[in-house]
Coordinates of C-alpha atoms in Angstrom, one line a residue:
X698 CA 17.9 -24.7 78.1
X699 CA 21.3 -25.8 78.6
X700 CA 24.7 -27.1 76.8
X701 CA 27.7 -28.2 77.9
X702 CA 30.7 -28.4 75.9
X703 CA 34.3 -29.9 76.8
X704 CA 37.7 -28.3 74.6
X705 CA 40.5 -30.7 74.6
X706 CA 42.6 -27.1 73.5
X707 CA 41.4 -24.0 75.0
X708 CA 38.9 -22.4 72.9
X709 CA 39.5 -18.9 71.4
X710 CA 43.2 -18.4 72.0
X711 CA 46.1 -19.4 69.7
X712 CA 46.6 -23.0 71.4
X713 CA 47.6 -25.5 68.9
X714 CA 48.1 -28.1 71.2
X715 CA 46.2 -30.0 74.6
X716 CA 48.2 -28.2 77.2
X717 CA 44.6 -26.8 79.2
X718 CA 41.3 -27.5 77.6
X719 CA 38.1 -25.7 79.3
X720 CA 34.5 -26.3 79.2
X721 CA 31.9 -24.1 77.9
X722 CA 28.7 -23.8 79.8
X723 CA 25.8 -21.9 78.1
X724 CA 22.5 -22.1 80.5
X725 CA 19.7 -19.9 78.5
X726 CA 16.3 -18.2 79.7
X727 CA 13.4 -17.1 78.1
X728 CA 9.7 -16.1 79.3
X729 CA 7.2 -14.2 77.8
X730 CA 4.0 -12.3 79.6
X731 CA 1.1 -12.3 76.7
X732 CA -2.1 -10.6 77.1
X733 CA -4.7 -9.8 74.5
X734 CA -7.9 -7.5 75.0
X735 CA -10.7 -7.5 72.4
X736 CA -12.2 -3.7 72.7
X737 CA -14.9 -4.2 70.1
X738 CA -15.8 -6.6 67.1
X739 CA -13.4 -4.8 64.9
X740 CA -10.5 -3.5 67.6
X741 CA -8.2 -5.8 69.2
X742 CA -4.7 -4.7 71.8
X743 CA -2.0 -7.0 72.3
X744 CA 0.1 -5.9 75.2
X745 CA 3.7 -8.4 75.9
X746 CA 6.6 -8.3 77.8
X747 CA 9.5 -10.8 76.8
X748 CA 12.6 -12.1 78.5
X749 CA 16.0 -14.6 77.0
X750 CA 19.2 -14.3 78.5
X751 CA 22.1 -16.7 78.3
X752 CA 25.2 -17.2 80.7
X753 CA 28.7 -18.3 79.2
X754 CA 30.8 -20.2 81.5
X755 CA 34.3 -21.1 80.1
X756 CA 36.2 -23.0 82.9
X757 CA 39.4 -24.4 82.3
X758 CA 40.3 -28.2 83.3
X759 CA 42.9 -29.3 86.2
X760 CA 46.6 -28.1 85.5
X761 CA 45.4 -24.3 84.3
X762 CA 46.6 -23.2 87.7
X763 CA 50.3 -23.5 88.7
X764 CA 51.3 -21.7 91.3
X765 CA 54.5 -23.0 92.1
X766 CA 55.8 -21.1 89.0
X767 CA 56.1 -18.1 90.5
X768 CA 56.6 -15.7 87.7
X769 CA 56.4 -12.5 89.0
X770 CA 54.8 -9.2 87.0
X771 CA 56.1 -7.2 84.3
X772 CA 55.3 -4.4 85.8
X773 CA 56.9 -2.4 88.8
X774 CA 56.5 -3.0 92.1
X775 CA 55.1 0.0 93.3
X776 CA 52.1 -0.4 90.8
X777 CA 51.6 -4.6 91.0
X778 CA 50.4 -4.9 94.6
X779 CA 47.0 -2.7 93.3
X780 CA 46.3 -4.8 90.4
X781 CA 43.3 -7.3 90.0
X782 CA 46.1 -8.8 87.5
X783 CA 48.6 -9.4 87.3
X784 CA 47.7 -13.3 87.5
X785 CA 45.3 -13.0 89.8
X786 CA 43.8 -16.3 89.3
X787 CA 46.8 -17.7 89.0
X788 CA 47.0 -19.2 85.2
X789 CA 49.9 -20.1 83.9
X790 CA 51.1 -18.0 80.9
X791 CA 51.3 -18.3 77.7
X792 CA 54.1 -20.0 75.7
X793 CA 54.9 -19.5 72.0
X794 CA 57.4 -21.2 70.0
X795 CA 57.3 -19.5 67.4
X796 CA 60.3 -20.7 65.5
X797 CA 60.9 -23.8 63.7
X798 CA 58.9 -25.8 66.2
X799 CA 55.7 -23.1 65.9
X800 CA 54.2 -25.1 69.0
X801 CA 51.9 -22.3 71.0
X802 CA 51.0 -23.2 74.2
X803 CA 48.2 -21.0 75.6
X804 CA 45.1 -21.4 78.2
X805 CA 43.7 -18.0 77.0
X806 CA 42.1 -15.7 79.7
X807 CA 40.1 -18.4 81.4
X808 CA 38.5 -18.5 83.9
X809 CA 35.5 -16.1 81.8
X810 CA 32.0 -15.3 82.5
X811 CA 29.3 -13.5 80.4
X812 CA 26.0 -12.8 81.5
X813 CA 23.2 -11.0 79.0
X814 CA 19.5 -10.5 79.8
X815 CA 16.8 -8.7 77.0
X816 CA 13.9 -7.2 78.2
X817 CA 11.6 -5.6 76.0
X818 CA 7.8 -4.3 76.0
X819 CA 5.4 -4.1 73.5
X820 CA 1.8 -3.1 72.5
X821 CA 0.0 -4.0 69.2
X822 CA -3.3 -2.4 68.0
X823 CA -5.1 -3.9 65.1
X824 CA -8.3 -1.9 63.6
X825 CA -10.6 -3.0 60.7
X826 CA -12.3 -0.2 59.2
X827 CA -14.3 -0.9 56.1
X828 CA -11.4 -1.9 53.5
X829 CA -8.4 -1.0 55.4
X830 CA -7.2 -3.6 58.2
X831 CA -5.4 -1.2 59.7
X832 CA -2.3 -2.3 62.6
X833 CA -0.2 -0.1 64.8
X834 CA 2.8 -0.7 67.1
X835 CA 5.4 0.3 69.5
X836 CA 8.4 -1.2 71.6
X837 CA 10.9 -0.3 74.1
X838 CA 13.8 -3.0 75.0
X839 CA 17.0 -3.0 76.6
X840 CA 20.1 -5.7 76.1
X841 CA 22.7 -5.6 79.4
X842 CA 25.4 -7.9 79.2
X843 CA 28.2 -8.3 81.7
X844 CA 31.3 -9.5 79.9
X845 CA 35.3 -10.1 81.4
X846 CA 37.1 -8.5 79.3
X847 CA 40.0 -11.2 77.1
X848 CA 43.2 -10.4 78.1
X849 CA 46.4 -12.3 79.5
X850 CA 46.8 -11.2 82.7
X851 CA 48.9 -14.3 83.3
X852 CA 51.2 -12.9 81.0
X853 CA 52.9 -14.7 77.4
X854 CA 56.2 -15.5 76.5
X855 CA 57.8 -15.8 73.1
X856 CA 60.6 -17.8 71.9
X857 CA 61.7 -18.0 68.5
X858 CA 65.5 -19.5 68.6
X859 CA 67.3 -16.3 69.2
X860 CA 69.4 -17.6 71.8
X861 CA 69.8 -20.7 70.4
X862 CA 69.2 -21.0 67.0
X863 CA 66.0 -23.3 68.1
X864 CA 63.0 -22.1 70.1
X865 CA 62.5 -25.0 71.9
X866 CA 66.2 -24.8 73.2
X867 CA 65.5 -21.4 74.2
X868 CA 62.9 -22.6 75.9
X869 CA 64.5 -24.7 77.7
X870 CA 66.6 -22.1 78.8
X871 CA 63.9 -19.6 80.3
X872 CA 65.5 -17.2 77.5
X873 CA 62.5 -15.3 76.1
X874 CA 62.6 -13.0 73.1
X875 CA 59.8 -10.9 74.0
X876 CA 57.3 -10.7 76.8
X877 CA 53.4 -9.2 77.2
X878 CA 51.0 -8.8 79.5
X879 CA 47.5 -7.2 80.3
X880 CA 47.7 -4.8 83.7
X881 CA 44.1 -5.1 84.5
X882 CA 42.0 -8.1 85.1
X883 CA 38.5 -6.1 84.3
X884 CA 35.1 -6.7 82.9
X885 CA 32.0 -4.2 81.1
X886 CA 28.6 -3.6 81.5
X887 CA 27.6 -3.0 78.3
X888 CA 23.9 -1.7 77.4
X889 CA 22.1 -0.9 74.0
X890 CA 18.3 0.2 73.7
X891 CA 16.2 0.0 71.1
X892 CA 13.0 2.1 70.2
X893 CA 10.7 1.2 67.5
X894 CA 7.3 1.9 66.4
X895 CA 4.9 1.2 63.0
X896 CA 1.9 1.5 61.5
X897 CA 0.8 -0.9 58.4
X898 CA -2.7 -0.7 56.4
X899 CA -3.6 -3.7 54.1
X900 CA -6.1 -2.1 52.0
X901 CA -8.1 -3.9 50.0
X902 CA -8.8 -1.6 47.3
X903 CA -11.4 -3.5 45.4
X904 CA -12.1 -7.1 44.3
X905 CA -9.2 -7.7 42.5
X906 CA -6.3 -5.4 43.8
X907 CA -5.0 -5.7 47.7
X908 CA -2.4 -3.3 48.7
X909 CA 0.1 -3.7 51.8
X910 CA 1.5 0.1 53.0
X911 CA 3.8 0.1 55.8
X912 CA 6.2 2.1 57.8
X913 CA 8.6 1.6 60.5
X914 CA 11.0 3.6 62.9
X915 CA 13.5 1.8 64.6
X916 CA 15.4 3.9 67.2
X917 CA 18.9 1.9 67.6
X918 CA 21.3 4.0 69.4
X919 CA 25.2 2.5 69.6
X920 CA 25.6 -0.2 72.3
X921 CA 27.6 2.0 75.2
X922 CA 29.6 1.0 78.5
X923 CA 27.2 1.7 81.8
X924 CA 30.2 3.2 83.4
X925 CA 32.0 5.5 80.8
X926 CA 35.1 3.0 80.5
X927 CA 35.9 2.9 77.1
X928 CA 38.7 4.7 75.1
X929 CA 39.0 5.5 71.7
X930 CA 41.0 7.7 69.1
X931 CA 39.5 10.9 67.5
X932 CA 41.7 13.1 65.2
X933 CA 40.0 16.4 66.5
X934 CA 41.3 16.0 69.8
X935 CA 44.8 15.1 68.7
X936 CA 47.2 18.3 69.5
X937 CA 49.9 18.5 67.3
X938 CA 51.5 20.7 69.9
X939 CA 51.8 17.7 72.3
X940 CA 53.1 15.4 69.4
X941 CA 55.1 12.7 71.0
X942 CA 58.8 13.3 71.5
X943 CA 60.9 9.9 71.3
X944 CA 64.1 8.8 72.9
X945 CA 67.2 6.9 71.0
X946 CA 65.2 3.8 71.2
X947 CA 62.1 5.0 69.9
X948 CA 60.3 5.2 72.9
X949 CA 58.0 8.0 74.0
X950 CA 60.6 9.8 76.1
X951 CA 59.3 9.5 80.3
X952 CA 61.7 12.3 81.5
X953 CA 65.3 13.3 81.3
X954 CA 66.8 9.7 82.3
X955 CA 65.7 8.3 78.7
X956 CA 68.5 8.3 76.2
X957 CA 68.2 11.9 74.1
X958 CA 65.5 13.0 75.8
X959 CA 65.8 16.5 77.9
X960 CA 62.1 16.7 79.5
X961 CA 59.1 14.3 79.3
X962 CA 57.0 14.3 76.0
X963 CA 54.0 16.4 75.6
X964 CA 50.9 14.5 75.4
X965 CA 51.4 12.2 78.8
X966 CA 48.5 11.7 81.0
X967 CA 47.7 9.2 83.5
X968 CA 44.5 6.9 83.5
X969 CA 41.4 7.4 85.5
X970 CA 41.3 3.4 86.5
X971 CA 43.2 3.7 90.3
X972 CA 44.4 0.3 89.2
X973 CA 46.9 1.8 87.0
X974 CA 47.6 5.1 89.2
X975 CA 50.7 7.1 88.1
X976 CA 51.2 5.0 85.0
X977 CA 52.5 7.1 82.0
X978 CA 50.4 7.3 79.1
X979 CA 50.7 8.9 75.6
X980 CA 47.0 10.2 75.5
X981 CA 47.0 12.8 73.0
X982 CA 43.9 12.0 70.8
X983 CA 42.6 9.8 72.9
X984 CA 38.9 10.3 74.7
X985 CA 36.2 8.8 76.9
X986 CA 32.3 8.9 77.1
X987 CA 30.7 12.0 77.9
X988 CA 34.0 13.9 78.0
X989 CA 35.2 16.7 75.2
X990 CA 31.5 15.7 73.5
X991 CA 33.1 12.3 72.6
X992 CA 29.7 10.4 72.2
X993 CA 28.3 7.5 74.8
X994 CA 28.6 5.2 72.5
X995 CA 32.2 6.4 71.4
X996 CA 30.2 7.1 67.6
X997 CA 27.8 9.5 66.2
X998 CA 24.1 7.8 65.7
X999 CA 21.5 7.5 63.5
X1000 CA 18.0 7.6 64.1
X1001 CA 16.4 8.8 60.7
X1002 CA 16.0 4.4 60.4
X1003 CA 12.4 4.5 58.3
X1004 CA 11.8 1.4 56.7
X1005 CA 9.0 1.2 54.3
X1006 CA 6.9 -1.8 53.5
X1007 CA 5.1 -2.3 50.2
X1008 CA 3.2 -4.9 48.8
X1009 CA 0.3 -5.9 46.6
X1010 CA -1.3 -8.7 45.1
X1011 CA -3.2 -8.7 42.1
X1012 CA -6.1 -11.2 40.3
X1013 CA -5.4 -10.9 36.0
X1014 CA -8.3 -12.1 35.4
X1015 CA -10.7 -11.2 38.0
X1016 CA -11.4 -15.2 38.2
X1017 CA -9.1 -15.8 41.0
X1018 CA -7.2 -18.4 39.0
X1019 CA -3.8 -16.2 38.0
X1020 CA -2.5 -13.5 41.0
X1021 CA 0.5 -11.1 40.6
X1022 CA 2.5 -10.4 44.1
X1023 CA 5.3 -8.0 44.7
X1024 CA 6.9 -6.6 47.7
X1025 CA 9.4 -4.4 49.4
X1026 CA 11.0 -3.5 52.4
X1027 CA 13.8 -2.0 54.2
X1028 CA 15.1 -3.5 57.6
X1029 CA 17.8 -1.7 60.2
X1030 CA 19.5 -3.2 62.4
X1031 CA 23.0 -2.1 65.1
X1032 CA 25.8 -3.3 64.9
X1033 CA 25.0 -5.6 68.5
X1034 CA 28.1 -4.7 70.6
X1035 CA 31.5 -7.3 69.5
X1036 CA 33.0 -4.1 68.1
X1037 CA 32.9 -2.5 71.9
X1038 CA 33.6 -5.6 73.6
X1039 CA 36.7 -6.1 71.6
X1040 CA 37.3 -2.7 72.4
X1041 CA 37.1 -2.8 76.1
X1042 CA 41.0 -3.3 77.0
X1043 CA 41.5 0.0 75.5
X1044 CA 43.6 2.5 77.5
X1045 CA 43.4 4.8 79.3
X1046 CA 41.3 2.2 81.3
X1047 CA 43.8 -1.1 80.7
X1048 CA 47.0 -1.0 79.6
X1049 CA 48.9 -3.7 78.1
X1050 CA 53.0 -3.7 78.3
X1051 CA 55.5 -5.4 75.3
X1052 CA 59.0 -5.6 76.8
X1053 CA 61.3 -4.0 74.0
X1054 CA 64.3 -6.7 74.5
X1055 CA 65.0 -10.4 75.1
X1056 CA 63.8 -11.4 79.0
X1057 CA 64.6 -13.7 81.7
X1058 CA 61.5 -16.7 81.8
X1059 CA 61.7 -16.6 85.9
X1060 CA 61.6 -12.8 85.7
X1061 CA 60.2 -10.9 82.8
X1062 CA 61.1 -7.8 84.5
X1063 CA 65.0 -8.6 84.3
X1064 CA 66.6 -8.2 80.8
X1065 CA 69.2 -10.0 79.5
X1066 CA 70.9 -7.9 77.5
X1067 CA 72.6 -6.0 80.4
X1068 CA 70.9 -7.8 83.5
X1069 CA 69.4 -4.4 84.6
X1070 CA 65.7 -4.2 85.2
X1071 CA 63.5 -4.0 81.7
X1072 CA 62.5 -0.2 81.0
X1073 CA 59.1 -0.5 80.6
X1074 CA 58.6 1.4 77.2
X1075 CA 55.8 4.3 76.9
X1076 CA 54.2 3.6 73.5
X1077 CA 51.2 4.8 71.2
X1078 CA 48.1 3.2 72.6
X1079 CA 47.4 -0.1 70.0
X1080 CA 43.8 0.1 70.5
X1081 CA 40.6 -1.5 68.9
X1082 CA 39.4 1.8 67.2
X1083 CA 35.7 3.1 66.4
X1084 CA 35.5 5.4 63.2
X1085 CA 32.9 8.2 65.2
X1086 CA 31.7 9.8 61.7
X1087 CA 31.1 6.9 59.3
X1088 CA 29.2 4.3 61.2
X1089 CA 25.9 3.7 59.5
X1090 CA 23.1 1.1 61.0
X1091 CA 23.4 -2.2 58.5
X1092 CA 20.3 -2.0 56.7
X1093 CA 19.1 -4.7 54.1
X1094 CA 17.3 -4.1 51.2
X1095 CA 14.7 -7.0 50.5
X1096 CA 11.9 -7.3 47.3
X1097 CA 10.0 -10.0 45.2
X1098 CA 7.6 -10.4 42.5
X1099 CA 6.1 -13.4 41.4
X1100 CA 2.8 -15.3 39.8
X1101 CA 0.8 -17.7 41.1
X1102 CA -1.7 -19.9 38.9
X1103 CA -4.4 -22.5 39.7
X1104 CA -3.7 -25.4 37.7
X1105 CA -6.3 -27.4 39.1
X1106 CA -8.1 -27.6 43.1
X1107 CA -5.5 -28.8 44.6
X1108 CA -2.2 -27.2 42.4
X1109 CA -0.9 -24.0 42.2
X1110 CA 2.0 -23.1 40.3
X1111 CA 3.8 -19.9 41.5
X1112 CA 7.0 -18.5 40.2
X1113 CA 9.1 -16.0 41.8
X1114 CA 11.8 -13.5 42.1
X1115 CA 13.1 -13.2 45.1
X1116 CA 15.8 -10.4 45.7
X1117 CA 18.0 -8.7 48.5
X1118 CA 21.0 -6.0 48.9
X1119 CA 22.7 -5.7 52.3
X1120 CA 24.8 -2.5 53.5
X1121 CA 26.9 -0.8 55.4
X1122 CA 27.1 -4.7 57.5
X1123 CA 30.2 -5.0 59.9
X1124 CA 33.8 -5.3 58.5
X1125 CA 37.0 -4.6 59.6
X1126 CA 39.4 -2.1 57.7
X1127 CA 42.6 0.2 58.1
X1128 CA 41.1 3.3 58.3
X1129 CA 43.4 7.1 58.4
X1130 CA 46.2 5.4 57.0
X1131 CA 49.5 7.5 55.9
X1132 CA 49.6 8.7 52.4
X1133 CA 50.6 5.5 49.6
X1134 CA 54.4 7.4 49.7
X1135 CA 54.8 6.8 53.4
X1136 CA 54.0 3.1 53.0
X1137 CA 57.8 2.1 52.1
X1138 CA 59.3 3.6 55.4
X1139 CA 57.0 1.9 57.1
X1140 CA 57.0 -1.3 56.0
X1141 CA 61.0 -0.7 56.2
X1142 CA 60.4 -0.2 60.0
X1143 CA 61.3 3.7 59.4
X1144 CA 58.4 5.7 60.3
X1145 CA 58.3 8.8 59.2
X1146 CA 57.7 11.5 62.4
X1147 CA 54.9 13.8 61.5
X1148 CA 52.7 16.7 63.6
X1149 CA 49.5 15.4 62.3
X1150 CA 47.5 12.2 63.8
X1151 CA 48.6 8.5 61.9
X1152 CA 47.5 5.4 61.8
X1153 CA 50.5 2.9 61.5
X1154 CA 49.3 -1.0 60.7
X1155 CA 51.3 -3.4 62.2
X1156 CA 50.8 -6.2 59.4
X1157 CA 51.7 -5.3 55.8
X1158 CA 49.5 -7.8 54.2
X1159 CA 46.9 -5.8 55.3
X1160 CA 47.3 -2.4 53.8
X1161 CA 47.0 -3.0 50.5
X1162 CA 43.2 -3.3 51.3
X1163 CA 42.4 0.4 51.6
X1164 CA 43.2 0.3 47.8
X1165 CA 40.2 -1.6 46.8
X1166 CA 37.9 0.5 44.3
X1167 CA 34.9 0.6 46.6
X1168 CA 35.7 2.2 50.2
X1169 CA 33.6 -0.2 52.4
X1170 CA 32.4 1.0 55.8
X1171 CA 34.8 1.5 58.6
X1172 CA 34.2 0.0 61.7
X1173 CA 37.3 -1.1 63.7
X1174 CA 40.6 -1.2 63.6
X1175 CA 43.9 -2.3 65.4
X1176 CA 46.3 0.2 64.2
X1177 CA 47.9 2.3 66.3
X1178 CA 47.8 5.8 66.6
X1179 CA 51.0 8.5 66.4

């Protein structure tokens, strides 16, 4: 199967006008391999292996690509020549007016490319013996998608009339007010099995009463990164002794140049990626796959997923005019795997830099507040976090009851109650937020400096959300930690 889709605005970004538009390609798969072996009169085997995968093709249209700009990187010298970014495919970058014209011109991180295959295996028994009908079951499957990671490698400038009082006019000028860009063009093999097995009798217990007894096991382990390259923040490995140390401009100091700073901060590391080679890196409380018994998956699983199934149907009369039916059942499922995508830029595998001052258009590395080169500042990773200890498998709760009567050969009357609960299904929340007296200082811009692990939210609106009477179910967040 296949669709095609043009985008007069580039899909997914914060475009609001027809600078680039893209087409989406989305060819799809699907096979199946069916076999079914009668043993005896009352034994039957059902053996399958299935297939569907789907590719995502997002290409930009003519005029996405503009060399002739020029723009170099935000980032040193030294470190840009072993990028896959910066611009490596040559997009133009992304332009916000975000003043009084609030015109955002952005192409996104097109080029992108996903590719996801399923494969699973399966083999069915079903047994009659006397009454019971009797059915058994097992499965093993495994999802692999290869996904480029979003991210503007191209790099995005801001303009909001600082210069100017207009941000078109400061546009106009190449006078940016802020500047960011991804380091590492990357993508992530992402995996996630899944066991399962069942057994379910339907009994027929006499003439008038039927009864349907299931159970099922669903093994549904957190999707995890082939390769180990994922980060993500976990109090127990935060060291207060390494607690960050900043300089007058509240940046992590790097060493004795920075302004009232006499050594390096505690809690600086480097990243494994060789792309980003002697970058510094405030890593205190951060960790990786299979390292300091952080989890493969980056959270703790769950396998004790049983789901019963219970049903019956009952003739009132014995007549077979008037039958009572009821049911209920309990269904797991993972959370598939957006959660770690959206998580995949997170350092110390990717970094992303935010110039702290006002920037040259031409040269994002030159500022303009003292035409010196921009000190690239060392800040707490802003990362897409995974709660480890509270990430339960969305389960739904599902039941009915309901009559059916014979009004005449050929109408029957049935009436039903049909009901369901859902829980623990994906949401975003602020999770290991400050206490409600830190929340001032913070929305103030004064952060209060603390030895323990925080989590300071960059948007206000959202904290008042913790507060609600019922604490849903973390499962990301964008804070950043300190």
């Amino acid at each position: 199967e296949q669709v095609t889709q043009g985008y007069a605005i580039s899909q997914w970004s914060g475009a609001n006008v027809p600078t680039v538009g893209d087409t989406f390609g989305n060819p799809s798969y699907s096979a199946v391999i069916h076999a079914t072996y009668t043993i005896s009169p009352t034994l039957l085997n059902e053996v399958a292996f299935n297939y569907n995968g789907n590719r995502i093709n997002i290409i930009p249209s003519a005029g996405a690509s503009l060399k002739s700009l020029a723009i170099p990187s935000g980032y040193d010298a030294t470190n840009s020549r072993l990028f896959t970014g910066p611009n490596n495919l040559d997009r133009i970058p992304n332009i916000d007016l975000k003043g009084s014209t609030g015109t955002q011109f952005e192409i996104s991180s097109w080029p992108w490319r996903n590719k996801a295959d399923d494969y699973q295996i399966r083999d069915d028994i079903s047994l009659t013996k006397g009454a019971h009908q009797l059915k058994f079951g097992a499965s093993w499957a495994i999802y692999k998608k290869v996904q480029d990671l979003f991210g503007q490698t191209q790099g995005g400038f801001n303009f909001d009339g600082t210069f100017t009082g207009n941000d078109f006019a400061d546009f106009l000028l190449g006078n940016a007010k802020s500047y960011q860009e991804l380091a590492v063009q990357d993508k992530g093999l992402w995996n996630n099995v899944s066991w399962a097995a069942y057994v379910q009798d339907n009994w027929r217990v006499n003439r008038r009463l039927t009864l349907n007894l299931g159970l099922r096991w669903d093994g549904v382990p957190h999707t995890y990164e082939a390769n180990n390259r994922m980060g993500n923040f976990y109090p127990s490995l935060y060291n207060p002794a390494n607690a960050a140390k900043f300089d007058s401009n509240g940046t992590i100091c790097s060493g004795p140049a920075d302004p009232g700073c006499s050594a390096a901060s505690p809690g600086l590391g480097t990243s494994p990626n060789p792309i980003l080679a002697g970058v510094p890196l405030y890593l205190n409380g951060i960790g990786i796959p299979g390292q300091n018994g952080v989890p493969k998956g980056l959270v703790d699983n769950h396998w004790a997923a049983f789901g019963p199934r219970i049903g019956f149907a009952y003739d009132l009369n014995g007549r077979g005019k008037t039958v009572v039916r009821g049911g209920f059942g309990m269904m797991y499922e993972r959370i598939q795997g957006n959660d770690m995508y959206d998580a995949g830029p997170n350092i110390p595998f990717s970094l992303q830099v935010n110039t702290s001052g006002p920037v040259e258009m031409d040269n994002p590395r030159l500022s303009l507040a003292n035409g010196t080169s921009v000190a690239l500042p060392i800040n707490p990773a802003s990362i897409t976090g995974l709660n480890r200890t509270n990430y339960k498998l969305p389960v739904s709760y599902q039941w009915s009851l309901g009559v059916q009567h014979s009004l005449s050969a050929k109408t029957v009357l049935s009436v039903a109650y049909v009901g369901n609960t859902n829980r623990f299904q994906s949401d975003r929340t602020e999770y290991n937020l400050p206490d409600q007296a830190a929340l001032i200082p913070i929305i103030n811009g004064v952060v209060e400096r603390t030895t323990t692990p925080r989590r300071v939210c960059p948007s206000p609106v959202s904290i008042p959300s913790v507060f609600r009477p019922t604490k849903p179910t973390p499962i990301t967040t964008g804070c950043s930690s300190m």
